[in-house]
Amino acid sequence: MGEPKTTAGCSFAAIDFETANYDRDSACAVGVAIVEAGSLKTVEQYLIRPPTERFTFTHIHGLTWADVERAPTFREVWNELSAKLRTVEFFAAHNAGFDRSVLGACCARYRLEPPSLRFVCTVSLARSVWGIRPATLPNVCRCLGLPLRHHEAASDAEACARIVLAAMERGWTVR
């Protein structure tokens, strides 16, 4: 993977998972914003049927078992999504450790090979490029003037993509 020197040639995907409960393999939604050649091309959200009906985080994202009981499993979603991610150079996520761990746990549950792409954390990026603290997604979006419907997976993913693009405009490059 080469280093993108400008936003013009950069391709990446911002990803955001919502989970049903504390289990990392309980993804119930994923949002993906795909940037190709430095431009935001697509923003998509997929509902996912987690392995159990146990929902603990409805108060955060508003999703319930009734919303996802007929949704595809992670395996089905990932089979479709991974084809769209073939050309990306890296993933971006806000608090990337969380999203990386959810992706890894879901891949492990369904015996799928997890992608080997690097994750860029937009929390760290907001702190290092702009000195934003606290670096919560709502606060970073407020500081940068980005729209956000927090904990809606597609909106969170799009915000992360826009944070990376804004950082690249300021001269940041992925290392």
PDB file of N, CA and C in Angstrom, residues 83-155:
ATOM      1  N   ALA A  83     -16.768  -6.918  -1.460  1.00  0.00           N
ATOM      2  CA  ALA A  83     -16.543  -6.730  -2.899  1.00  0.00           C
ATOM      3  C   ALA A  83     -16.403  -5.247  -3.233  1.00  0.00           C
ATOM      4  N   LYS A  84     -17.110  -4.397  -2.504  1.00  0.00           N
ATOM      5  CA  LYS A  84     -17.048  -2.949  -2.735  1.00  0.00           C
ATOM      6  C   LYS A  84     -15.795  -2.316  -2.137  1.00  0.00           C
ATOM      7  N   LEU A  85     -15.106  -3.057  -1.280  1.00  0.00           N
ATOM      8  CA  LEU A  85     -13.954  -2.508  -0.565  1.00  0.00           C
ATOM      9  C   LEU A  85     -12.618  -2.969  -1.139  1.00  0.00           C
ATOM     10  N   ARG A  86     -12.647  -3.642  -2.265  1.00  0.00           N
ATOM     11  CA  ARG A  86     -11.421  -4.230  -2.833  1.00  0.00           C
ATOM     12  C   ARG A  86     -10.333  -3.213  -3.150  1.00  0.00           C
ATOM     13  N   THR A  87     -10.713  -1.998  -3.506  1.00  0.00           N
ATOM     14  CA  THR A  87      -9.715  -1.020  -3.956  1.00  0.00           C
ATOM     15  C   THR A  87      -9.301  -0.028  -2.875  1.00  0.00           C
ATOM     16  N   VAL A  88      -9.868  -0.137  -1.665  1.00  0.00           N
ATOM     17  CA  VAL A  88      -9.511   0.849  -0.644  1.00  0.00           C
ATOM     18  C   VAL A  88      -8.129   0.562  -0.060  1.00  0.00           C
ATOM     19  N   GLU A  89      -7.446   1.638   0.336  1.00  0.00           N
ATOM     20  CA  GLU A  89      -6.087   1.541   0.871  1.00  0.00           C
ATOM     21  C   GLU A  89      -6.056   1.392   2.385  1.00  0.00           C
ATOM     22  N   PHE A  90      -7.098   1.900   3.057  1.00  0.00           N
ATOM     23  CA  PHE A  90      -7.176   1.783   4.511  1.00  0.00           C
ATOM     24  C   PHE A  90      -8.609   2.024   4.958  1.00  0.00           C
ATOM     25  N   PHE A  91      -8.876   1.680   6.223  1.00  0.00           N
ATOM     26  CA  PHE A  91     -10.146   1.990   6.860  1.00  0.00           C
ATOM     27  C   PHE A  91      -9.940   3.172   7.789  1.00  0.00           C
ATOM     28  N   ALA A  92     -10.983   3.947   7.973  1.00  0.00           N
ATOM     29  CA  ALA A  92     -10.994   5.004   8.982  1.00  0.00           C
ATOM     30  C   ALA A  92     -12.204   4.760   9.878  1.00  0.00           C
ATOM     31  N   ALA A  93     -12.044   5.065  11.162  1.00  0.00           N
ATOM     32  CA  ALA A  93     -13.152   4.927  12.108  1.00  0.00           C
ATOM     33  C   ALA A  93     -12.884   5.839  13.292  1.00  0.00           C
ATOM     34  N   HIS A  94     -13.955   6.282  13.918  1.00  0.00           N
ATOM     35  CA  HIS A  94     -13.820   7.108  15.116  1.00  0.00           C
ATOM     36  C   HIS A  94     -13.734   6.150  16.304  1.00  0.00           C
ATOM     37  N   ASN A  95     -12.640   6.220  17.029  1.00  0.00           N
ATOM     38  CA  ASN A  95     -12.317   5.217  18.044  1.00  0.00           C
ATOM     39  C   ASN A  95     -12.125   3.878  17.333  1.00  0.00           C
ATOM     40  N   ALA A  96     -11.139   3.865  16.452  1.00  0.00           N
ATOM     41  CA  ALA A  96     -10.921   2.741  15.533  1.00  0.00           C
ATOM     42  C   ALA A  96     -10.755   1.400  16.232  1.00  0.00           C
ATOM     43  N   GLY A  97     -10.221   1.388  17.438  1.00  0.00           N
ATOM     44  CA  GLY A  97     -10.051   0.121  18.151  1.00  0.00           C
ATOM     45  C   GLY A  97     -11.368  -0.610  18.323  1.00  0.00           C
ATOM     46  N   PHE A  98     -12.437   0.127  18.582  1.00  0.00           N
ATOM     47  CA  PHE A  98     -13.752  -0.490  18.742  1.00  0.00           C
ATOM     48  C   PHE A  98     -14.208  -1.121  17.430  1.00  0.00           C
ATOM     49  N   ASP A  99     -14.213  -0.345  16.360  1.00  0.00           N
ATOM     50  CA  ASP A  99     -14.721  -0.861  15.084  1.00  0.00           C
ATOM     51  C   ASP A  99     -13.854  -1.994  14.547  1.00  0.00           C
ATOM     52  N   ARG A 100     -12.548  -1.891  14.741  1.00  0.00           N
ATOM     53  CA  ARG A 100     -11.646  -2.983  14.324  1.00  0.00           C
ATOM     54  C   ARG A 100     -11.970  -4.250  15.099  1.00  0.00           C
ATOM     55  N   SER A 101     -12.239  -4.116  16.409  1.00  0.00           N
ATOM     56  CA  SER A 101     -12.537  -5.302  17.218  1.00  0.00           C
ATOM     57  C   SER A 101     -13.895  -5.905  16.855  1.00  0.00           C
ATOM     58  N   VAL A 102     -14.870  -5.086  16.518  1.00  0.00           N
ATOM     59  CA  VAL A 102     -16.175  -5.610  16.095  1.00  0.00           C
ATOM     60  C   VAL A 102     -16.015  -6.352  14.770  1.00  0.00           C
ATOM     61  N   LEU A 103     -15.308  -5.749  13.825  1.00  0.00           N
ATOM     62  CA  LEU A 103     -15.075  -6.411  12.541  1.00  0.00           C
ATOM     63  C   LEU A 103     -14.356  -7.745  12.749  1.00  0.00           C
ATOM     64  N   GLY A 104     -13.336  -7.756  13.584  1.00  0.00           N
ATOM     65  CA  GLY A 104     -12.591  -8.992  13.851  1.00  0.00           C
ATOM     66  C   GLY A 104     -13.445 -10.058  14.512  1.00  0.00           C
ATOM     67  N   ALA A 105     -14.246  -9.655  15.494  1.00  0.00           N
ATOM     68  CA  ALA A 105     -15.097 -10.625  16.203  1.00  0.00           C
ATOM     69  C   ALA A 105     -16.186 -11.184  15.282  1.00  0.00           C
ATOM     70  N   CYS A 106     -16.760 -10.340  14.459  1.00  0.00           N
ATOM     71  CA  CYS A 106     -17.790 -10.820  13.523  1.00  0.00           C
ATOM     72  C   CYS A 106     -17.177 -11.755  12.484  1.00  0.00           C
ATOM     73  N   CYS A 107     -16.001 -11.403  11.974  1.00  0.00           N
ATOM     74  CA  CYS A 107     -15.329 -12.296  11.023  1.00  0.00           C
ATOM     75  C   CYS A 107     -15.008 -13.633  11.685  1.00  0.00           C
ATOM     76  N   ALA A 108     -14.538 -13.597  12.933  1.00  0.00           N
ATOM     77  CA  ALA A 108     -14.213 -14.839  13.642  1.00  0.00           C
ATOM     78  C   ALA A 108     -15.458 -15.704  13.829  1.00  0.00           C
ATOM     79  N   ARG A 109     -16.567 -15.097  14.226  1.00  0.00           N
ATOM     80  CA  ARG A 109     -17.802 -15.855  14.454  1.00  0.00           C
ATOM     81  C   ARG A 109     -18.244 -16.582  13.186  1.00  0.00           C
ATOM     82  N   TYR A 110     -18.110 -15.921  12.051  1.00  0.00           N
ATOM     83  CA  TYR A 110     -18.578 -16.505  10.792  1.00  0.00           C
ATOM     84  C   TYR A 110     -17.452 -17.139   9.978  1.00  0.00           C
ATOM     85  N   ARG A 111     -16.302 -17.311  10.618  1.00  0.00           N
ATOM     86  CA  ARG A 111     -15.138 -17.953   9.993  1.00  0.00           C
ATOM     87  C   ARG A 111     -14.787 -17.306   8.647  1.00  0.00           C
ATOM     88  N   LEU A 112     -14.709 -15.981   8.689  1.00  0.00           N
ATOM     89  CA  LEU A 112     -14.316 -15.200   7.518  1.00  0.00           C
ATOM     90  C   LEU A 112     -12.934 -14.625   7.758  1.00  0.00           C
ATOM     91  N   GLU A 113     -12.181 -14.458   6.717  1.00  0.00           N
ATOM     92  CA  GLU A 113     -10.861 -13.854   6.821  1.00  0.00           C
ATOM     93  C   GLU A 113     -11.032 -12.344   7.021  1.00  0.00           C
ATOM     94  N   PRO A 114     -10.543 -11.813   8.133  1.00  0.00           N
ATOM     95  CA  PRO A 114     -10.679 -10.366   8.328  1.00  0.00           C
ATOM     96  C   PRO A 114      -9.748  -9.613   7.377  1.00  0.00           C
ATOM     97  N   PRO A 115     -10.158  -8.428   6.958  1.00  0.00           N
ATOM     98  CA  PRO A 115      -9.286  -7.662   6.069  1.00  0.00           C
ATOM     99  C   PRO A 115      -8.000  -7.275   6.796  1.00  0.00           C
ATOM    100  N   SER A 116      -6.916  -7.194   6.055  1.00  0.00           N
ATOM    101  CA  SER A 116      -5.627  -6.858   6.663  1.00  0.00           C
ATOM    102  C   SER A 116      -5.306  -5.372   6.551  1.00  0.00           C
ATOM    103  N   LEU A 117      -6.282  -4.579   6.172  1.00  0.00           N
ATOM    104  CA  LEU A 117      -6.050  -3.153   6.003  1.00  0.00           C
ATOM    105  C   LEU A 117      -5.836  -2.443   7.333  1.00  0.00           C
ATOM    106  N   ARG A 118      -5.051  -1.424   7.278  1.00  0.00           N
ATOM    107  CA  ARG A 118      -4.780  -0.574   8.431  1.00  0.00           C
ATOM    108  C   ARG A 118      -6.030   0.254   8.776  1.00  0.00           C
ATOM    109  N   PHE A 119      -6.204   0.547  10.055  1.00  0.00           N
ATOM    110  CA  PHE A 119      -7.264   1.433  10.529  1.00  0.00           C
ATOM    111  C   PHE A 119      -6.643   2.761  10.952  1.00  0.00           C
ATOM    112  N   VAL A 120      -7.205   3.855  10.486  1.00  0.00           N
ATOM    113  CA  VAL A 120      -6.835   5.202  10.923  1.00  0.00           C
ATOM    114  C   VAL A 120      -7.924   5.652  11.888  1.00  0.00           C
ATOM    115  N   CYS A 121      -7.510   6.139  13.044  1.00  0.00           N
ATOM    116  CA  CYS A 121      -8.461   6.567  14.069  1.00  0.00           C
ATOM    117  C   CYS A 121      -8.700   8.070  13.955  1.00  0.00           C
ATOM    118  N   THR A 122      -9.946   8.461  13.722  1.00  0.00           N
ATOM    119  CA  THR A 122     -10.239   9.880  13.587  1.00  0.00           C
ATOM    120  C   THR A 122     -10.263  10.608  14.933  1.00  0.00           C
ATOM    121  N   VAL A 123     -10.310   9.890  16.046  1.00  0.00           N
ATOM    122  CA  VAL A 123     -10.123  10.532  17.359  1.00  0.00           C
ATOM    123  C   VAL A 123      -8.695  11.072  17.418  1.00  0.00           C
ATOM    124  N   SER A 124      -7.724  10.204  17.129  1.00  0.00           N
ATOM    125  CA  SER A 124      -6.314  10.621  17.136  1.00  0.00           C
ATOM    126  C   SER A 124      -6.052  11.698  16.099  1.00  0.00           C
ATOM    127  N   LEU A 125      -6.666  11.562  14.945  1.00  0.00           N
ATOM    128  CA  LEU A 125      -6.494  12.527  13.871  1.00  0.00           C
ATOM    129  C   LEU A 125      -6.998  13.908  14.291  1.00  0.00           C
ATOM    130  N   ALA A 126      -8.168  13.976  14.900  1.00  0.00           N
ATOM    131  CA  ALA A 126      -8.728  15.257  15.344  1.00  0.00           C
ATOM    132  C   ALA A 126      -7.845  15.914  16.393  1.00  0.00           C
ATOM    133  N   ARG A 127      -7.285  15.108  17.261  1.00  0.00           N
ATOM    134  CA  ARG A 127      -6.389  15.650  18.289  1.00  0.00           C
ATOM    135  C   ARG A 127      -5.082  16.148  17.687  1.00  0.00           C
ATOM    136  N   SER A 128      -4.483  15.374  16.779  1.00  0.00           N
ATOM    137  CA  SER A 128      -3.167  15.747  16.255  1.00  0.00           C
ATOM    138  C   SER A 128      -3.228  16.852  15.203  1.00  0.00           C
ATOM    139  N   VAL A 129      -4.254  16.859  14.357  1.00  0.00           N
ATOM    140  CA  VAL A 129      -4.318  17.857  13.278  1.00  0.00           C
ATOM    141  C   VAL A 129      -4.883  19.185  13.774  1.00  0.00           C
ATOM    142  N   TRP A 130      -5.948  19.142  14.602  1.00  0.00           N
ATOM    143  CA  TRP A 130      -6.613  20.373  15.025  1.00  0.00           C
ATOM    144  C   TRP A 130      -6.524  20.641  16.526  1.00  0.00           C
ATOM    145  N   GLY A 131      -6.026  19.695  17.302  1.00  0.00           N
ATOM    146  CA  GLY A 131      -5.981  19.875  18.755  1.00  0.00           C
ATOM    147  C   GLY A 131      -7.360  19.861  19.397  1.00  0.00           C
ATOM    148  N   ILE A 132      -8.300  19.158  18.797  1.00  0.00           N
ATOM    149  CA  ILE A 132      -9.674  19.127  19.306  1.00  0.00           C
ATOM    150  C   ILE A 132      -9.760  18.201  20.513  1.00  0.00           C
ATOM    151  N   ARG A 133     -10.276  18.736  21.602  1.00  0.00           N
ATOM    152  CA  ARG A 133     -10.537  17.985  22.828  1.00  0.00           C
ATOM    153  C   ARG A 133     -11.788  18.548  23.476  1.00  0.00           C
ATOM    154  N   PRO A 134     -12.705  17.757  23.912  1.00  0.00           N
ATOM    155  CA  PRO A 134     -12.714  16.311  23.745  1.00  0.00           C
ATOM    156  C   PRO A 134     -12.934  15.956  22.272  1.00  0.00           C
ATOM    157  N   ALA A 135     -12.418  14.823  21.889  1.00  0.00           N
ATOM    158  CA  ALA A 135     -12.479  14.405  20.496  1.00  0.00           C
ATOM    159  C   ALA A 135     -13.620  13.422  20.251  1.00  0.00           C
ATOM    160  N   THR A 136     -14.754  13.661  20.913  1.00  0.00           N
ATOM    161  CA  THR A 136     -15.936  12.851  20.619  1.00  0.00           C
ATOM    162  C   THR A 136     -16.381  13.175  19.199  1.00  0.00           C
ATOM    163  N   LEU A 137     -17.069  12.258  18.566  1.00  0.00           N
ATOM    164  CA  LEU A 137     -17.503  12.504  17.197  1.00  0.00           C
ATOM    165  C   LEU A 137     -18.410  13.731  17.104  1.00  0.00           C
ATOM    166  N   PRO A 138     -19.377  13.907  18.001  1.00  0.00           N
ATOM    167  CA  PRO A 138     -20.197  15.122  17.915  1.00  0.00           C
ATOM    168  C   PRO A 138     -19.373  16.405  18.059  1.00  0.00           C
ATOM    169  N   ASN A 139     -18.400  16.409  18.945  1.00  0.00           N
ATOM    170  CA  ASN A 139     -17.595  17.616  19.139  1.00  0.00           C
ATOM    171  C   ASN A 139     -16.691  17.893  17.936  1.00  0.00           C
ATOM    172  N   VAL A 140     -16.076  16.859  17.386  1.00  0.00           N
ATOM    173  CA  VAL A 140     -15.226  17.048  16.206  1.00  0.00           C
ATOM    174  C   VAL A 140     -16.069  17.572  15.051  1.00  0.00           C
ATOM    175  N   CYS A 141     -17.239  16.998  14.851  1.00  0.00           N
ATOM    176  CA  CYS A 141     -18.115  17.460  13.771  1.00  0.00           C
ATOM    177  C   CYS A 141     -18.553  18.907  13.993  1.00  0.00           C
ATOM    178  N   ARG A 142     -18.835  19.248  15.220  1.00  0.00           N
ATOM    179  CA  ARG A 142     -19.215  20.632  15.541  1.00  0.00           C
ATOM    180  C   ARG A 142     -18.063  21.581  15.210  1.00  0.00           C
ATOM    181  N   CYS A 143     -16.852  21.219  15.626  1.00  0.00           N
ATOM    182  CA  CYS A 143     -15.677  22.066  15.374  1.00  0.00           C
ATOM    183  C   CYS A 143     -15.372  22.219  13.884  1.00  0.00           C
ATOM    184  N   LEU A 144     -15.616  21.172  13.110  1.00  0.00           N
ATOM    185  CA  LEU A 144     -15.311  21.204  11.679  1.00  0.00           C
ATOM    186  C   LEU A 144     -16.512  21.590  10.812  1.00  0.00           C
ATOM    187  N   GLY A 145     -17.670  21.793  11.441  1.00  0.00           N
ATOM    188  CA  GLY A 145     -18.862  22.172  10.696  1.00  0.00           C
ATOM    189  C   GLY A 145     -19.443  21.048   9.854  1.00  0.00           C
ATOM    190  N   LEU A 146     -19.327  19.818  10.341  1.00  0.00           N
ATOM    191  CA  LEU A 146     -19.827  18.656   9.609  1.00  0.00           C
ATOM    192  C   LEU A 146     -21.180  18.225  10.160  1.00  0.00           C
ATOM    193  N   PRO A 147     -22.099  17.835   9.291  1.00  0.00           N
ATOM    194  CA  PRO A 147     -23.391  17.327   9.778  1.00  0.00           C
ATOM    195  C   PRO A 147     -23.222  15.951  10.415  1.00  0.00           C
ATOM    196  N   LEU A 148     -24.069  15.643  11.383  1.00  0.00           N
ATOM    197  CA  LEU A 148     -23.982  14.347  12.060  1.00  0.00           C
ATOM    198  C   LEU A 148     -25.320  13.997  12.696  1.00  0.00           C
ATOM    199  N   ARG A 149     -25.750  12.758  12.478  1.00  0.00           N
ATOM    200  CA  ARG A 149     -26.838  12.143  13.232  1.00  0.00           C
ATOM    201  C   ARG A 149     -26.162  11.004  14.007  1.00  0.00           C
ATOM    202  N   HIS A 150     -25.678  11.343  15.188  1.00  0.00           N
ATOM    203  CA  HIS A 150     -24.808  10.440  15.942  1.00  0.00           C
ATOM    204  C   HIS A 150     -25.486   9.106  16.242  1.00  0.00           C
ATOM    205  N   HIS A 151     -24.705   8.044  16.096  1.00  0.00           N
ATOM    206  CA  HIS A 151     -25.112   6.653  16.300  1.00  0.00           C
ATOM    207  C   HIS A 151     -26.057   6.139  15.215  1.00  0.00           C
ATOM    208  N   GLU A 152     -26.170   6.877  14.118  1.00  0.00           N
ATOM    209  CA  GLU A 152     -26.736   6.317  12.896  1.00  0.00           C
ATOM    210  C   GLU A 152     -25.509   5.926  12.085  1.00  0.00           C
ATOM    211  N   ALA A 153     -25.339   4.643  11.846  1.00  0.00           N
ATOM    212  CA  ALA A 153     -24.073   4.124  11.311  1.00  0.00           C
ATOM    213  C   ALA A 153     -23.621   4.824  10.031  1.00  0.00           C
ATOM    214  N   ALA A 154     -24.521   5.070   9.098  1.00  0.00           N
ATOM    215  CA  ALA A 154     -24.125   5.724   7.846  1.00  0.00           C
ATOM    216  C   ALA A 154     -23.654   7.147   8.091  1.00  0.00           C
ATOM    217  N   SER A 155     -24.333   7.869   8.957  1.00  0.00           N
ATOM    218  CA  SER A 155     -23.948   9.248   9.264  1.00  0.00           C
ATOM    219  C   SER A 155     -22.592   9.291   9.972  1.00  0.00           C
TER     220      SER A 155
END
